[in-house]
Short mmCIF file of C-alpha atoms in Angstrom, two decimals:
data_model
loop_
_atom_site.label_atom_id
_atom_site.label_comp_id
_atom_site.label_asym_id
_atom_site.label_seq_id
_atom_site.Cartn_x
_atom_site.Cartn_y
_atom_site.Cartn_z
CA UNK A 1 107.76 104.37 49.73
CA UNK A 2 106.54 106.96 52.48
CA UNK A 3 108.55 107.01 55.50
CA UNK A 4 106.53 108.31 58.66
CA UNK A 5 108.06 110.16 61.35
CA UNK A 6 107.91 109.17 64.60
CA UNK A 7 108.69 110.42 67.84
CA UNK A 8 112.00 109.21 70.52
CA UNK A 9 109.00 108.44 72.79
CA UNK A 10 106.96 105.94 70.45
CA UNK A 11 110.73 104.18 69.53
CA UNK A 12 111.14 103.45 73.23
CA UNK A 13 107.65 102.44 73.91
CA UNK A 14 108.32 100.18 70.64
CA UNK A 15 111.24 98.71 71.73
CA UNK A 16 110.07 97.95 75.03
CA UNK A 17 107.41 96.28 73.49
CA UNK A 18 109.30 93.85 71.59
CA UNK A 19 111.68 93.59 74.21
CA UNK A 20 109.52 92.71 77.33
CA UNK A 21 109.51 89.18 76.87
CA UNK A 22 113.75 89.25 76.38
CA UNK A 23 113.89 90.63 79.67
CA UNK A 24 114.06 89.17 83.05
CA UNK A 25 111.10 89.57 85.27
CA UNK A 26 111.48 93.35 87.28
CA UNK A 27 109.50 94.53 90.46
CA UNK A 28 107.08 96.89 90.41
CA UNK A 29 109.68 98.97 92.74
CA UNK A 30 112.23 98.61 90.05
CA UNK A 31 110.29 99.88 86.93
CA UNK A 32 108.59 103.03 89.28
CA UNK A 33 112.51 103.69 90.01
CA UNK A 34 113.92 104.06 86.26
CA UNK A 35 110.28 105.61 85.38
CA UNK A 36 111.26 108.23 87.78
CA UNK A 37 115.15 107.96 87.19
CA UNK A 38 114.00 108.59 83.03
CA UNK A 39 111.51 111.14 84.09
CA UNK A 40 114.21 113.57 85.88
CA UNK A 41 116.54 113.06 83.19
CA UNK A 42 113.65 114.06 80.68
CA UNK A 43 111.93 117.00 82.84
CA UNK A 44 115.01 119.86 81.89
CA UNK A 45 114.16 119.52 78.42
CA UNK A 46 110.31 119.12 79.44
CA UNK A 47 110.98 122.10 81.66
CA UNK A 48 111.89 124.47 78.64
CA UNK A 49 109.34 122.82 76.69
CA UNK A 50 106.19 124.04 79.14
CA UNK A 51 107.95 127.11 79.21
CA UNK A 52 107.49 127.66 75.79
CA UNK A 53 104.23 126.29 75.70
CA UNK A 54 103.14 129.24 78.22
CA UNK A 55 104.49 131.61 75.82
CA UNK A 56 102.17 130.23 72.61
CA UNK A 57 99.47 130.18 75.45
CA UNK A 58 100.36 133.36 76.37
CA UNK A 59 100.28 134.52 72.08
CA UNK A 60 96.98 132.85 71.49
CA UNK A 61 95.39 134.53 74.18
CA UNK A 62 96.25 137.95 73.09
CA UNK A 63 95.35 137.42 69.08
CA UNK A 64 91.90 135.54 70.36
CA UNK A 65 91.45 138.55 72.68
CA UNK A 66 88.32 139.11 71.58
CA UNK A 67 86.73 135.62 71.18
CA UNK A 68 86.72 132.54 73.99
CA UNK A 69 89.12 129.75 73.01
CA UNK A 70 87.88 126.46 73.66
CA UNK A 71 90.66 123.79 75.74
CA UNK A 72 90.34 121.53 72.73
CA UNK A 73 91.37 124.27 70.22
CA UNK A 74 94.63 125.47 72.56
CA UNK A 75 95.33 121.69 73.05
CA UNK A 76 95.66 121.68 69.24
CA UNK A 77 97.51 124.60 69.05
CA UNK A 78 99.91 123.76 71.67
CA UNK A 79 100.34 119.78 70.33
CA UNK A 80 101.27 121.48 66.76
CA UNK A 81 104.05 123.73 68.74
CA UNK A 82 106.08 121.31 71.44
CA UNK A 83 108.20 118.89 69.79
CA UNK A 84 109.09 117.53 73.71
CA UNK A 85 105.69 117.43 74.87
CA UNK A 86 103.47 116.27 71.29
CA UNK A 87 102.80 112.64 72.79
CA UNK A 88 101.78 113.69 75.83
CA UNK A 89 99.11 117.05 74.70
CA UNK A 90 98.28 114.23 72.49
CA UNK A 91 97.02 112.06 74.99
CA UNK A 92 95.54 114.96 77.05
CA UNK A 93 93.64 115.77 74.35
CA UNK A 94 92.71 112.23 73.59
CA UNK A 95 91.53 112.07 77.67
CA UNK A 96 89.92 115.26 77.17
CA UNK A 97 87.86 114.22 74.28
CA UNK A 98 86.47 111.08 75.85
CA UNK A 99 84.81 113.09 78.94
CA UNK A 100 87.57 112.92 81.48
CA UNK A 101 87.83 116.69 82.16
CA UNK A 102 89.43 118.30 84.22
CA UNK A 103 91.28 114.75 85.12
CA UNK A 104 93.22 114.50 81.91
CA UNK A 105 95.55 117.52 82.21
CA UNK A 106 96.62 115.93 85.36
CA UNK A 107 98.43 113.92 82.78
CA UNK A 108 100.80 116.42 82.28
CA UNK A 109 101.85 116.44 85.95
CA UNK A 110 102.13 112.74 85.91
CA UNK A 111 104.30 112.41 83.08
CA UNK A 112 106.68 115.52 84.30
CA UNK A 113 106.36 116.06 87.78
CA UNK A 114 107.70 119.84 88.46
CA UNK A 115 105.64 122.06 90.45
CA UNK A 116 105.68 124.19 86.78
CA UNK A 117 103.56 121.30 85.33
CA UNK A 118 101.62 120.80 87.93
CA UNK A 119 100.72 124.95 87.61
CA UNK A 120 100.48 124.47 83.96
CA UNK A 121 98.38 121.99 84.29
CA UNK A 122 95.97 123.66 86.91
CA UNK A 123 95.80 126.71 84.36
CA UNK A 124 94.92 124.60 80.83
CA UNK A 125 92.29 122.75 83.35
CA UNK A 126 90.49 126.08 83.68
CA UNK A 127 90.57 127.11 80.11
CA UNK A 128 87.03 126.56 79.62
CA UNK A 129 85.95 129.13 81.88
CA UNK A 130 88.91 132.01 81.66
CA UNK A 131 88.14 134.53 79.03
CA UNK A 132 91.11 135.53 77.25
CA UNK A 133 92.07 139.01 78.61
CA UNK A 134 92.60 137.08 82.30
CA UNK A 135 94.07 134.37 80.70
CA UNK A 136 96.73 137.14 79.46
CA UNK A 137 97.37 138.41 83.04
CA UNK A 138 97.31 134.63 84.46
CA UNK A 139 100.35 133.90 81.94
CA UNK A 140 102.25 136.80 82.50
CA UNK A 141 102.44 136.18 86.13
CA UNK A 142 103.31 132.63 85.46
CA UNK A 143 105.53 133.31 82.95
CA UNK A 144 107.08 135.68 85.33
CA UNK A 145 107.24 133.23 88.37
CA UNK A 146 108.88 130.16 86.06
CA UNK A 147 111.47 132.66 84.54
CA UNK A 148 112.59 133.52 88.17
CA UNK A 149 112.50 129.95 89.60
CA UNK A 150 114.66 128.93 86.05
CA UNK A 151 116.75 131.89 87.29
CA UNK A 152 117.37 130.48 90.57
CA UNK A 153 117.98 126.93 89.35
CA UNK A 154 120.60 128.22 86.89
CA UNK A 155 122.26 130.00 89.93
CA UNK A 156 122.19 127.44 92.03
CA UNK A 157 124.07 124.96 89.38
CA UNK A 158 126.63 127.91 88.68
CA UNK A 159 127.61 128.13 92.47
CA UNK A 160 127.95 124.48 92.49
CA UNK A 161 130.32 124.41 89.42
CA UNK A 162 132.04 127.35 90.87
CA UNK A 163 132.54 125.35 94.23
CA UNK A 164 133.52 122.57 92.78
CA UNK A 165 136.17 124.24 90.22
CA UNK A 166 137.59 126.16 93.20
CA UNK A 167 137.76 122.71 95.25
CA UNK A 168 139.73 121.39 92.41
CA UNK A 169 142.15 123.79 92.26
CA UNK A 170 142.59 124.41 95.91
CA UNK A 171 143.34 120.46 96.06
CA UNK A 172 145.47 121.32 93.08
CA UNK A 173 147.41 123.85 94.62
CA UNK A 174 147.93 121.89 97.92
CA UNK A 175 149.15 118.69 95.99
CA UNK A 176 151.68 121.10 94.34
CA UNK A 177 152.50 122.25 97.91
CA UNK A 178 152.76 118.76 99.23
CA UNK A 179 155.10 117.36 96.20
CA UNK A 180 157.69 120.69 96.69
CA UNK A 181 157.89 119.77 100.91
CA UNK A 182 158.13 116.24 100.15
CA UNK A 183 161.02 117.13 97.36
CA UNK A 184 162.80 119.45 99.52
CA UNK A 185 162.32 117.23 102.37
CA UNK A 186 163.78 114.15 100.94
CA UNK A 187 166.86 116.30 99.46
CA UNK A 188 168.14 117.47 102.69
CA UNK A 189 167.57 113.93 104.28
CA UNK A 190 169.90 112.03 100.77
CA UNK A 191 172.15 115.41 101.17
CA UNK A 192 172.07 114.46 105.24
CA UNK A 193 172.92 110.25 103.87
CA UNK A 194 175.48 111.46 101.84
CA UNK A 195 177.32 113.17 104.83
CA UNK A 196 177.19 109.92 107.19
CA UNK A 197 178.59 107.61 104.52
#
């Protein structure tokens, strides 16, 4: 017996599925919350994911230097190389197939909504008509402005950890502070007691 492989994405979806009649009724409101709740917990991955995508975009471009590459072909290319991200080139391929255009790699922003994706997105949209030695040059200075805006995220999180460590142990040091006054404190006022009676 052949076991297929499937994806985190198609389990949930799955699930759900067999699940939706088990669960109460939600609001519209409610689902477009934990959609976008489940989205932000899934866009750092996504984030390193379309970073690495830009990269193989970025590779094909310079060994197909020479010929055009067609969106459908890159689509391919990049489907075979996300793990993240397969399900949903999948279905921008799928949109792009049946004549949406340049609609279905709004998809991508949609599904992961970063101002990287949506810039992703605007680039594959234009694949069609970028040769590849500008599609080089259009990577590379994307590739450039997500590493820096990465590199300002990361900062940004290690100043907060480093805030809130040093909070910690200033509130730390004061409670050790407090607890020695309140010891000596209360020693002179039982050795003060022990005087009077």
């Amino acid at each position: 017996m052949m076991k297929i492989k499937t994806t985190t994405g198609f389990k949930v979806r799955r699930l759900a599925g067999y699940t939706k009649s088990l669960l109460p009724v939600i609001s519209e409101k409610s689902r477009h919350d934990i959609a976008v709740k489940w989205r932000l917990l899934y866009s750092d991955k996504a984030e390193k994911e379309v970073f690495h995508c830009c990269i193989v975009l970025k590779n094909l471009a310079i060994v197909h230097r020479e010929m055009p590459m067609s969106a459908d072909f890159i689509l391919e290319q990049l489907m075979e190389s996300s793990k993240t991200l397969r399900n949903t080139f999948a279905d921008i391929l799928s949109a792009y197939r049946n004549g949406k255009g340049e609609d279905a790699f709004s998809i991508l922003y949609s599904r992961i909504p970063i101002k990287e994706c949506r810039s992703f997105a605007n680039i594959l949209s234009k694949m069609d008509q970028i040769n590849p030695a500008e599609l080089v040059a259009h990577m590379t200075a994307f590739e450039e402005t997500f590493a820096s805006q990465r590199m300002t995220k990361g900062m940004k999180r290690a100043e907060r950890k480093s805030l809130l460590t040093t909070m910690i142990a200033t509130a730390s040091i004061f409670a050790i502070l407090l607890n020695f006054t309140i010891v000596v404190v209360f020693m002179d006022t039982l050795n003060l007691l022990g005087q009077v009676f």
